[in-house]
């Protein structure tokens, strides 16, 4: 006998659990299959000092807002895991842990799932498997000699776990900047090669910038109002941190304190890395976004007659005098390299033709053209908050409405079984 469910949800992170919550509210029978444990990505893919970059008040899982007493703070890794686990327990989410879905294909009246514990049939399937599957490494990384430790950001834990010596951090997105800071604060000499990530202020004119942007309805804006959907969906996140109560990250300040900055990584040949000579241009570009966000908030304050304290303009604390184009890791005493170039999603286990040429699913707000197949939890699936704690509840509710519509269709009665 093959097990059969009206709905199967793949993945028990915040997205899959949010879908489960609304399905349960509607009394739609379902199961959540999780290859590891609830909240596994928060548990196993983040470094030890990891904390949220978004404030706790933005953690608004369905009917389960952040329960602690520090809404303006930033939960640490263990607190995030506990929050997601508590949400799952709050409604008795029907999660089966340790079951990996290896393939999903079309079947009569739904989908066939090949799982690590056998075959299963589903009337409808929600893919909530996250977006961060394969770590990205630069071409040539394999050429770096074995005695230099190489890690991806998802495997970095803490400075003490690295061999003594200097560290190269590749990539200056959120993870790269925070890991560079983690090492810098621990007294390690860090060499950081810059990418195209913009930076954001943390506090400005008396309030966290996230709160200002929330007032401006930035987080509710659907992706389709943007002229270039692809660019918005795949662009690098702004860097700032929630560490120690939250602060902005200014790489110029780190450079003033001894961090070595390099331009865009152009090549790796053995133990020598080459870079574009563009440190100044990259710092200036990150600062332009930073100043643009401030200007946006200034305008909002002015237009709405809001009383808010003034702040002096940003003055760069450091300017590069050179932009090195080569770095020999051994000569510099670098014993570890941490690549923070992000991830590539991999949905190849979904064997249904709903993907574009790059393997990214085609959907309208998570609803694919294959009846009863949905995606959730992807960055900018619908709004900025779709791939975060802030907006996943609204997306989950929307998908559950669509699931209910399909179940109610007289010609789809077989999917209810
Ligand atoms: C470094 C980093 C920092 C972030 N910081 C923030 C932040 O400050 N604030 C914020 O709101 N968001 C942040 N995010 C974004 C987002 O909140 C997280 O990525 C979050 O984990 C996404 O939740 P999810 O449920 O969509 O996916 P995941 O948490 O990735 O959950 C997917 C689950 O699916 C399971 N799974 C995958 N494939 C299968 C399969 N084939 N079969 C069975 N199970 C499967 C996985 O084991 C996993 O448990 C951050 C992300 C990263 C990477």
GROMACS .gro file of C-alpha atoms and ligand atoms in nm:
model
  470
    1UNK     CA    1   0.000   0.000   0.000
    2UNK     CA    2   0.142   0.339  -0.100
    3UNK     CA    3   0.073   0.609   0.159
    4UNK     CA    4  -0.141   0.888   0.015
    5UNK     CA    5  -0.208   1.242   0.139
    6UNK     CA    6  -0.416   1.524  -0.007
    7UNK     CA    7  -0.114   1.752   0.053
    8UNK     CA    8   0.255   1.683   0.117
    9UNK     CA    9   0.482   1.969   0.226
   10UNK     CA   10   0.856   1.922   0.166
   11UNK     CA   11   1.071   2.089   0.431
   12UNK     CA   12   1.012   2.184   0.795
   13UNK     CA   13   1.175   2.525   0.809
   14UNK     CA   14   0.963   2.830   0.883
   15UNK     CA   15   0.805   2.820   0.534
   16UNK     CA   16   0.687   2.457   0.540
   17UNK     CA   17   0.562   2.495   0.897
   18UNK     CA   18   0.368   2.811   0.807
   19UNK     CA   19   0.192   2.621   0.527
   20UNK     CA   20   0.119   2.338   0.771
   21UNK     CA   21  -0.034   2.586   1.016
   22UNK     CA   22  -0.286   2.718   0.765
   23UNK     CA   23  -0.362   2.369   0.627
   24UNK     CA   24  -0.436   2.256   0.981
   25UNK     CA   25  -0.660   2.558   1.039
   26UNK     CA   26  -0.859   2.453   0.732
   27UNK     CA   27  -0.857   2.088   0.846
   28UNK     CA   28  -0.677   1.979   0.529
   29UNK     CA   29  -0.500   1.650   0.593
   30UNK     CA   30  -0.129   1.671   0.516
   31UNK     CA   31   0.219   1.572   0.622
   32UNK     CA   32   0.545   1.767   0.634
   33UNK     CA   33   0.848   1.564   0.527
   34UNK     CA   34   1.181   1.687   0.661
   35UNK     CA   35   1.510   1.526   0.567
   36UNK     CA   36   1.682   1.634   0.889
   37UNK     CA   37   1.516   1.814   1.182
   38UNK     CA   38   1.278   2.106   1.223
   39UNK     CA   39   1.466   2.435   1.160
   40UNK     CA   40   1.766   2.243   1.035
   41UNK     CA   41   1.916   2.529   0.832
   42UNK     CA   42   1.921   2.759   1.136
   43UNK     CA   43   2.063   2.476   1.344
   44UNK     CA   44   2.339   2.344   1.120
   45UNK     CA   45   2.422   2.602   0.850
   46UNK     CA   46   2.506   2.908   1.061
   47UNK     CA   47   2.816   3.006   1.257
   48UNK     CA   48   2.826   3.006   1.640
   49UNK     CA   49   2.784   3.381   1.697
   50UNK     CA   50   2.511   3.407   1.429
   51UNK     CA   51   2.217   3.632   1.507
   52UNK     CA   52   1.934   3.773   1.300
   53UNK     CA   53   1.996   4.084   1.094
   54UNK     CA   54   1.625   4.163   1.097
   55UNK     CA   55   1.477   4.277   1.430
   56UNK     CA   56   1.283   4.028   1.640
   57UNK     CA   57   0.954   4.213   1.593
   58UNK     CA   58   0.969   4.112   1.225
   59UNK     CA   59   0.948   3.746   1.328
   60UNK     CA   60   0.579   3.702   1.268
   61UNK     CA   61   0.507   3.341   1.193
   62UNK     CA   62   0.131   3.278   1.157
   63UNK     CA   63  -0.043   3.380   1.481
   64UNK     CA   64   0.292   3.327   1.654
   65UNK     CA   65   0.477   3.659   1.685
   66UNK     CA   66   0.816   3.679   1.853
   67UNK     CA   67   0.733   3.589   2.215
   68UNK     CA   68   1.037   3.735   2.396
   69UNK     CA   69   1.098   4.064   2.576
   70UNK     CA   70   1.343   4.217   2.328
   71UNK     CA   71   1.139   4.301   2.016
   72UNK     CA   72   1.403   4.545   1.892
   73UNK     CA   73   1.684   4.295   1.947
   74UNK     CA   74   1.818   4.019   1.721
   75UNK     CA   75   1.777   3.657   1.824
   76UNK     CA   76   2.083   3.435   1.848
   77UNK     CA   77   2.098   3.107   1.658
   78UNK     CA   78   1.970   2.892   1.948
   79UNK     CA   79   1.685   3.135   2.016
   80UNK     CA   80   1.578   3.123   1.649
   81UNK     CA   81   1.573   2.741   1.656
   82UNK     CA   82   1.370   2.749   1.980
   83UNK     CA   83   1.124   2.998   1.826
   84UNK     CA   84   1.065   2.782   1.517
   85UNK     CA   85   1.036   2.465   1.729
   86UNK     CA   86   0.788   2.635   1.963
   87UNK     CA   87   0.580   2.742   1.662
   88UNK     CA   88   0.570   2.381   1.534
   89UNK     CA   89   0.465   2.253   1.879
   90UNK     CA   90   0.204   2.526   1.921
   91UNK     CA   91  -0.025   2.362   1.667
   92UNK     CA   92   0.112   2.006   1.663
   93UNK     CA   93   0.260   2.027   1.313
   94UNK     CA   94   0.248   1.680   1.153
   95UNK     CA   95   0.620   1.664   1.075
   96UNK     CA   96   0.802   1.344   0.987
   97UNK     CA   97   1.172   1.410   1.047
   98UNK     CA   98   1.455   1.219   0.881
   99UNK     CA   99   1.264   1.159   0.555
  100UNK     CA  100   1.429   1.293   0.243
  101UNK     CA  101   1.226   1.346  -0.074
  102UNK     CA  102   1.445   1.225  -0.361
  103UNK     CA  103   1.210   1.276  -0.654
  104UNK     CA  104   0.870   1.424  -0.727
  105UNK     CA  105   0.697   1.340  -1.055
  106UNK     CA  106   0.349   1.373  -1.197
  107UNK     CA  107   0.108   1.088  -1.131
  108UNK     CA  108  -0.260   1.030  -1.191
  109UNK     CA  109  -0.452   1.282  -0.978
  110UNK     CA  110  -0.144   1.434  -0.824
  111UNK     CA  111   0.221   1.354  -0.765
  112UNK     CA  112   0.440   1.056  -0.686
  113UNK     CA  113   0.713   1.111  -0.428
  114UNK     CA  114   1.017   0.885  -0.400
  115UNK     CA  115   1.138   0.926  -0.044
  116UNK     CA  116   1.406   0.773   0.175
  117UNK     CA  117   1.129   0.575   0.345
  118UNK     CA  118   0.945   0.461   0.036
  119UNK     CA  119   0.698   0.589  -0.220
  120UNK     CA  120   0.413   0.822  -0.139
  121UNK     CA  121   0.130   0.981  -0.338
  122UNK     CA  122   0.013   1.337  -0.292
  123UNK     CA  123  -0.283   1.523  -0.439
  124UNK     CA  124  -0.084   1.847  -0.409
  125UNK     CA  125   0.278   1.926  -0.317
  126UNK     CA  126   0.429   2.234  -0.155
  127UNK     CA  127   0.806   2.266  -0.199
  128UNK     CA  128   0.937   2.447   0.109
  129UNK     CA  129   1.290   2.316   0.074
  130UNK     CA  130   1.470   2.650   0.112
  131UNK     CA  131   1.679   2.829  -0.150
  132UNK     CA  132   2.030   2.773  -0.022
  133UNK     CA  133   2.135   2.428  -0.139
  134UNK     CA  134   2.480   2.419  -0.300
  135UNK     CA  135   2.760   2.640  -0.166
  136UNK     CA  136   2.914   2.857  -0.440
  137UNK     CA  137   3.293   2.848  -0.471
  138UNK     CA  138   3.498   3.051  -0.720
  139UNK     CA  139   3.652   2.877  -1.022
  140UNK     CA  140   4.003   2.766  -0.929
  141UNK     CA  141   3.926   2.710  -0.559
  142UNK     CA  142   4.024   2.346  -0.607
  143UNK     CA  143   4.376   2.459  -0.705
  144UNK     CA  144   4.453   2.611  -0.366
  145UNK     CA  145   4.706   2.382  -0.191
  146UNK     CA  146   4.554   2.140   0.063
  147UNK     CA  147   4.746   2.274   0.362
  148UNK     CA  148   4.543   2.597   0.339
  149UNK     CA  149   4.203   2.531   0.499
  150UNK     CA  150   3.910   2.620   0.274
  151UNK     CA  151   3.552   2.650   0.400
  152UNK     CA  152   3.222   2.780   0.270
  153UNK     CA  153   3.041   3.026   0.500
  154UNK     CA  154   2.784   2.755   0.583
  155UNK     CA  155   3.065   2.544   0.736
  156UNK     CA  156   3.235   2.826   0.929
  157UNK     CA  157   3.175   2.800   1.306
  158UNK     CA  158   3.413   3.027   1.500
  159UNK     CA  159   3.764   3.176   1.488
  160UNK     CA  160   3.901   2.913   1.728
  161UNK     CA  161   3.810   2.634   1.486
  162UNK     CA  162   4.054   2.773   1.227
  163UNK     CA  163   4.430   2.715   1.235
  164UNK     CA  164   4.643   2.999   1.371
  165UNK     CA  165   4.730   3.258   1.107
  166UNK     CA  166   4.568   3.516   0.885
  167UNK     CA  167   4.233   3.453   0.712
  168UNK     CA  168   4.105   3.544   0.368
  169UNK     CA  169   3.729   3.604   0.347
  170UNK     CA  170   3.597   3.598  -0.009
  171UNK     CA  171   3.282   3.802  -0.060
  172UNK     CA  172   3.137   4.099   0.126
  173UNK     CA  173   2.766   4.018   0.139
  174UNK     CA  174   2.588   3.976   0.472
  175UNK     CA  175   2.765   3.651   0.561
  176UNK     CA  176   3.108   3.766   0.438
  177UNK     CA  177   3.096   4.093   0.631
  178UNK     CA  178   2.967   3.931   0.950
  179UNK     CA  179   3.224   3.650   0.938
  180UNK     CA  180   3.501   3.903   0.864
  181UNK     CA  181   3.382   4.099   1.169
  182UNK     CA  182   3.369   3.782   1.383
  183UNK     CA  183   3.733   3.710   1.299
  184UNK     CA  184   3.843   4.073   1.325
  185UNK     CA  185   3.691   4.107   1.674
  186UNK     CA  186   3.874   3.788   1.775
  187UNK     CA  187   4.203   3.956   1.684
  188UNK     CA  188   4.262   3.772   1.357
  189UNK     CA  189   4.411   3.963   1.064
  190UNK     CA  190   4.146   3.944   0.793
  191UNK     CA  191   4.193   3.992   0.419
  192UNK     CA  192   3.853   4.064   0.265
  193UNK     CA  193   3.781   4.066  -0.106
  194UNK     CA  194   3.485   4.283  -0.195
  195UNK     CA  195   3.179   4.198  -0.401
  196UNK     CA  196   2.891   4.414  -0.512
  197UNK     CA  197   2.685   4.408  -0.190
  198UNK     CA  198   2.540   4.742  -0.088
  199UNK     CA  199   2.539   4.846   0.275
  200UNK     CA  200   2.267   4.978   0.499
  201UNK     CA  201   2.258   5.199   0.805
  202UNK     CA  202   2.131   5.026   1.120
  203UNK     CA  203   1.993   5.309   1.336
  204UNK     CA  204   1.912   5.639   1.171
  205UNK     CA  205   1.737   5.941   1.313
  206UNK     CA  206   1.623   5.759   1.625
  207UNK     CA  207   1.494   5.435   1.473
  208UNK     CA  208   1.616   5.110   1.321
  209UNK     CA  209   1.622   5.145   0.943
  210UNK     CA  210   1.405   4.831   0.915
  211UNK     CA  211   1.136   5.015   1.114
  212UNK     CA  212   1.160   5.318   0.883
  213UNK     CA  213   1.138   5.099   0.572
  214UNK     CA  214   0.844   4.917   0.728
  215UNK     CA  215   0.670   5.256   0.772
  216UNK     CA  216   0.745   5.324   0.406
  217UNK     CA  217   0.570   4.992   0.315
  218UNK     CA  218   0.889   4.878   0.142
  219UNK     CA  219   0.849   4.524   0.275
  220UNK     CA  220   0.492   4.489   0.145
  221UNK     CA  221   0.574   4.592  -0.211
  222UNK     CA  222   0.512   4.299  -0.448
  223UNK     CA  223   0.793   4.203  -0.680
  224UNK     CA  224   0.590   4.262  -0.996
  225UNK     CA  225   0.600   4.640  -0.950
  226UNK     CA  226   0.976   4.627  -1.005
  227UNK     CA  227   1.074   4.673  -1.370
  228UNK     CA  228   1.350   4.410  -1.349
  229UNK     CA  229   1.213   4.117  -1.147
  230UNK     CA  230   1.520   3.900  -1.207
  231UNK     CA  231   1.761   4.164  -1.089
  232UNK     CA  232   1.564   4.225  -0.767
  233UNK     CA  233   1.526   3.855  -0.694
  234UNK     CA  234   1.893   3.765  -0.734
  235UNK     CA  235   2.073   4.075  -0.607
  236UNK     CA  236   2.301   4.059  -0.304
  237UNK     CA  237   2.160   4.162   0.034
  238UNK     CA  238   2.270   4.479   0.210
  239UNK     CA  239   2.528   4.429   0.481
  240UNK     CA  240   2.473   4.530   0.842
  241UNK     CA  241   2.454   4.324   1.160
  242UNK     CA  242   2.235   4.246   1.460
  243UNK     CA  243   2.538   4.162   1.672
  244UNK     CA  244   2.554   4.308   2.026
  245UNK     CA  245   2.215   4.472   1.990
  246UNK     CA  246   2.269   4.572   1.627
  247UNK     CA  247   2.507   4.806   1.447
  248UNK     CA  248   2.609   4.898   1.099
  249UNK     CA  249   2.919   4.754   0.937
  250UNK     CA  250   3.164   5.003   0.789
  251UNK     CA  251   3.446   4.822   0.609
  252UNK     CA  252   3.642   5.146   0.592
  253UNK     CA  253   3.651   5.148   0.973
  254UNK     CA  254   3.774   4.786   0.973
  255UNK     CA  255   4.041   4.881   0.717
  256UNK     CA  256   4.150   5.169   0.941
  257UNK     CA  257   4.192   4.911   1.219
  258UNK     CA  258   4.408   4.683   1.002
  259UNK     CA  259   4.175   4.470   0.789
  260UNK     CA  260   4.314   4.435   0.435
  261UNK     CA  261   4.066   4.504   0.154
  262UNK     CA  262   4.088   4.378  -0.206
  263UNK     CA  263   3.875   4.432  -0.513
  264UNK     CA  264   3.665   4.181  -0.701
  265UNK     CA  265   3.821   3.834  -0.716
  266UNK     CA  266   3.926   3.771  -1.076
  267UNK     CA  267   4.120   3.448  -1.054
  268UNK     CA  268   4.281   3.180  -0.840
  269UNK     CA  269   4.605   3.018  -0.954
  270UNK     CA  270   4.756   2.783  -0.698
  271UNK     CA  271   4.822   2.989  -0.386
  272UNK     CA  272   4.794   3.325  -0.567
  273UNK     CA  273   4.472   3.523  -0.603
  274UNK     CA  274   4.420   3.811  -0.844
  275UNK     CA  275   4.177   4.099  -0.802
  276UNK     CA  276   4.036   4.389  -1.002
  277UNK     CA  277   4.185   4.723  -0.889
  278UNK     CA  278   3.848   4.850  -0.769
  279UNK     CA  279   3.849   4.873  -0.388
  280UNK     CA  280   3.762   5.243  -0.395
  281UNK     CA  281   3.482   5.200  -0.650
  282UNK     CA  282   3.327   4.915  -0.449
  283UNK     CA  283   3.341   5.101  -0.117
  284UNK     CA  284   3.197   5.411  -0.284
  285UNK     CA  285   2.917   5.209  -0.440
  286UNK     CA  286   2.822   5.048  -0.105
  287UNK     CA  287   2.826   5.393   0.056
  288UNK     CA  288   2.609   5.538  -0.222
  289UNK     CA  289   2.334   5.290  -0.129
  290UNK     CA  290   2.387   5.366   0.240
  291UNK     CA  291   2.347   5.739   0.176
  292UNK     CA  292   2.051   5.672  -0.056
  293UNK     CA  293   1.866   5.490   0.223
  294UNK     CA  294   1.933   5.780   0.457
  295UNK     CA  295   1.804   6.025   0.196
  296UNK     CA  296   1.487   5.818   0.150
  297UNK     CA  297   1.422   5.828   0.524
  298UNK     CA  298   1.499   6.204   0.538
  299UNK     CA  299   1.237   6.262   0.267
  300UNK     CA  300   0.980   6.048   0.449
  301UNK     CA  301   1.042   6.241   0.772
  302UNK     CA  302   1.018   6.573   0.590
  303UNK     CA  303   0.709   6.487   0.382
  304UNK     CA  304   0.519   6.360   0.684
  305UNK     CA  305   0.626   6.627   0.932
  306UNK     CA  306   0.772   6.362   1.165
  307UNK     CA  307   0.975   6.482   1.463
  308UNK     CA  308   1.306   6.293   1.455
  309UNK     CA  309   1.655   6.384   1.575
  310UNK     CA  310   1.897   6.517   1.309
  311UNK     CA  311   2.213   6.322   1.221
  312UNK     CA  312   2.536   6.453   1.070
  313UNK     CA  313   2.621   6.336   0.716
  314UNK     CA  314   2.835   6.026   0.686
  315UNK     CA  315   3.207   6.103   0.662
  316UNK     CA  316   3.419   5.811   0.535
  317UNK     CA  317   3.675   5.732   0.809
  318UNK     CA  318   3.928   5.585   0.564
  319UNK     CA  319   4.019   5.601   0.196
  320UNK     CA  320   4.216   5.336   0.011
  321UNK     CA  321   4.551   5.452  -0.125
  322UNK     CA  322   4.611   5.130  -0.322
  323UNK     CA  323   4.405   4.843  -0.458
  324UNK     CA  324   4.626   4.533  -0.463
  325UNK     CA  325   4.578   4.315  -0.771
  326UNK     CA  326   4.763   4.007  -0.642
  327UNK     CA  327   4.785   3.822  -0.313
  328UNK     CA  328   5.002   3.523  -0.243
  329UNK     CA  329   4.834   3.336   0.041
  330UNK     CA  330   5.154   3.183   0.181
  331UNK     CA  331   5.356   3.506   0.165
  332UNK     CA  332   5.076   3.680   0.357
  333UNK     CA  333   5.065   3.409   0.624
  334UNK     CA  334   4.708   3.314   0.529
  335UNK     CA  335   4.621   2.968   0.659
  336UNK     CA  336   4.244   2.966   0.597
  337UNK     CA  337   4.009   3.086   0.327
  338UNK     CA  338   3.634   3.127   0.384
  339UNK     CA  339   3.422   3.163   0.072
  340UNK     CA  340   3.109   3.369   0.125
  341UNK     CA  341   2.976   3.375  -0.230
  342UNK     CA  342   2.630   3.244  -0.144
  343UNK     CA  343   2.447   2.938  -0.268
  344UNK     CA  344   2.286   2.791  -0.576
  345UNK     CA  345   1.936   2.649  -0.540
  346UNK     CA  346   1.887   2.292  -0.664
  347UNK     CA  347   1.535   2.174  -0.738
  348UNK     CA  348   1.643   1.894  -0.973
  349UNK     CA  349   1.451   1.645  -0.754
  350UNK     CA  350   1.128   1.808  -0.874
  351UNK     CA  351   1.089   1.622  -1.202
  352UNK     CA  352   0.804   1.831  -1.333
  353UNK     CA  353   0.864   2.080  -1.619
  354UNK     CA  354   0.807   2.405  -1.429
  355UNK     CA  355   1.160   2.548  -1.449
  356UNK     CA  356   1.333   2.811  -1.658
  357UNK     CA  357   1.661   2.753  -1.840
  358UNK     CA  358   1.858   2.824  -1.521
  359UNK     CA  359   1.659   2.572  -1.316
  360UNK     CA  360   1.464   2.840  -1.128
  361UNK     CA  361   1.092   2.755  -1.084
  362UNK     CA  362   0.835   2.949  -1.285
  363UNK     CA  363   0.541   3.057  -1.072
  364UNK     CA  364   0.294   3.330  -0.990
  365UNK     CA  365   0.323   3.398  -0.618
  366UNK     CA  366   0.443   3.040  -0.566
  367UNK     CA  367   0.172   2.874  -0.780
  368UNK     CA  368   0.325   2.684  -1.072
  369UNK     CA  369   0.157   2.598  -1.400
  370UNK     CA  370   0.143   2.231  -1.292
  371UNK     CA  371  -0.187   2.203  -1.104
  372UNK     CA  372  -0.127   2.140  -0.733
  373UNK     CA  373   0.249   2.213  -0.729
  374UNK     CA  374   0.369   2.513  -0.529
  375UNK     CA  375   0.690   2.678  -0.404
  376UNK     CA  376   0.734   2.888  -0.092
  377UNK     CA  377   1.015   3.049   0.108
  378UNK     CA  378   1.221   3.172  -0.187
  379UNK     CA  379   1.375   3.521  -0.172
  380UNK     CA  380   1.137   3.776  -0.324
  381UNK     CA  381   0.888   3.502  -0.421
  382UNK     CA  382   0.625   3.772  -0.375
  383UNK     CA  383   0.771   4.044  -0.150
  384UNK     CA  384   1.098   4.120   0.028
  385UNK     CA  385   0.970   3.923   0.326
  386UNK     CA  386   0.889   3.604   0.129
  387UNK     CA  387   1.228   3.447   0.197
  388UNK     CA  388   1.238   3.576   0.553
  389UNK     CA  389   1.044   3.559   0.878
  390UNK     CA  390   0.861   3.882   0.792
  391UNK     CA  391   0.654   3.776   0.492
  392UNK     CA  392   0.631   3.398   0.485
  393UNK     CA  393   0.299   3.385   0.672
  394UNK     CA  394   0.118   3.589   0.408
  395UNK     CA  395   0.257   3.367   0.131
  396UNK     CA  396   0.160   3.050   0.321
  397UNK     CA  397  -0.194   3.175   0.370
  398UNK     CA  398  -0.221   3.258   0.001
  399UNK     CA  399  -0.099   2.912  -0.105
  400UNK     CA  400  -0.337   2.739   0.134
  401UNK     CA  401  -0.624   2.937  -0.023
  402UNK     CA  402  -0.514   2.805  -0.365
  403UNK     CA  403  -0.484   2.449  -0.230
  404UNK     CA  404  -0.837   2.471  -0.088
  405UNK     CA  405  -0.972   2.597  -0.421
  406UNK     CA  406  -0.822   2.297  -0.602
  407UNK     CA  407  -0.959   2.055  -0.341
  408UNK     CA  408  -1.306   2.205  -0.379
  409UNK     CA  409  -1.315   2.161  -0.757
  410UNK     CA  410  -1.561   1.886  -0.855
  411UNK     CA  411  -1.322   1.762  -1.126
  412UNK     CA  412  -1.040   1.729  -0.870
  413UNK     CA  413  -1.222   1.512  -0.615
  414UNK     CA  414  -0.954   1.242  -0.645
  415UNK     CA  415  -0.695   1.480  -0.497
  416UNK     CA  416  -0.891   1.495  -0.173
  417UNK     CA  417  -0.832   1.128  -0.097
  418LIG     C1  418   2.318   3.342   0.638
  418LIG     C2  419   2.170   3.372   0.636
  418LIG     C3  420   2.119   3.470   0.720
  418LIG     C4  421   1.982   3.497   0.723
  418LIG     N1  422   1.936   3.594   0.807
  418LIG     C5  423   1.802   3.621   0.811
  418LIG     C6  424   1.750   3.719   0.901
  418LIG     O1  425   1.822   3.787   0.973
  418LIG     N2  426   1.615   3.737   0.904
  418LIG     C7  427   1.529   3.665   0.826
  418LIG     O2  428   1.407   3.684   0.838
  418LIG     N3  429   1.578   3.575   0.738
  418LIG     C8  430   1.711   3.551   0.727
  418LIG     N4  431   1.758   3.457   0.638
  418LIG     C9  432   1.668   3.404   0.536
  418LIG    C10  433   1.569   3.295   0.580
  418LIG     O3  434   1.493   3.334   0.691
  418LIG    C11  435   1.636   3.161   0.604
  418LIG     O4  436   1.707   3.120   0.490
  418LIG    C12  437   1.536   3.052   0.642
  418LIG     O5  438   1.607   2.939   0.681
  418LIG    C13  439   1.439   3.016   0.528
  418LIG     O6  440   1.339   2.930   0.575
  418LIG     P1  441   1.272   2.820   0.480
  418LIG     O7  442   1.177   2.743   0.562
  418LIG     O8  443   1.224   2.884   0.356
  418LIG     O9  444   1.394   2.729   0.433
  418LIG     P2  445   1.498   2.637   0.523
  418LIG    O10  446   1.508   2.695   0.657
  418LIG    O11  447   1.614   2.622   0.437
  418LIG    O12  448   1.413   2.503   0.536
  418LIG    C14  449   1.402   2.410   0.432
  418LIG    C15  450   1.396   2.273   0.495
  418LIG    O13  451   1.372   2.179   0.391
  418LIG    C16  452   1.445   2.062   0.416
  418LIG     N5  453   1.463   1.995   0.288
  418LIG    C17  454   1.530   2.043   0.179
  418LIG     N6  455   1.523   1.954   0.078
  418LIG    C18  456   1.450   1.849   0.123
  418LIG    C19  457   1.409   1.726   0.064
  418LIG     N7  458   1.441   1.695  -0.063
  418LIG     N8  459   1.335   1.639   0.140
  418LIG    C20  460   1.301   1.672   0.268
  418LIG     N9  461   1.339   1.787   0.328
  418LIG    C21  462   1.412   1.875   0.256
  418LIG    C22  463   1.575   2.114   0.477
  418LIG    O14  464   1.639   2.014   0.555
  418LIG    C23  465   1.525   2.231   0.561
  418LIG    O15  466   1.498   2.194   0.695
  418LIG    C24  467   1.895   3.427   0.636
  418LIG    C25  468   1.948   3.329   0.550
  418LIG    C26  469   2.084   3.302   0.550
  418LIG    C27  470   2.137   3.196   0.456
   0.00000   0.00000   0.00000
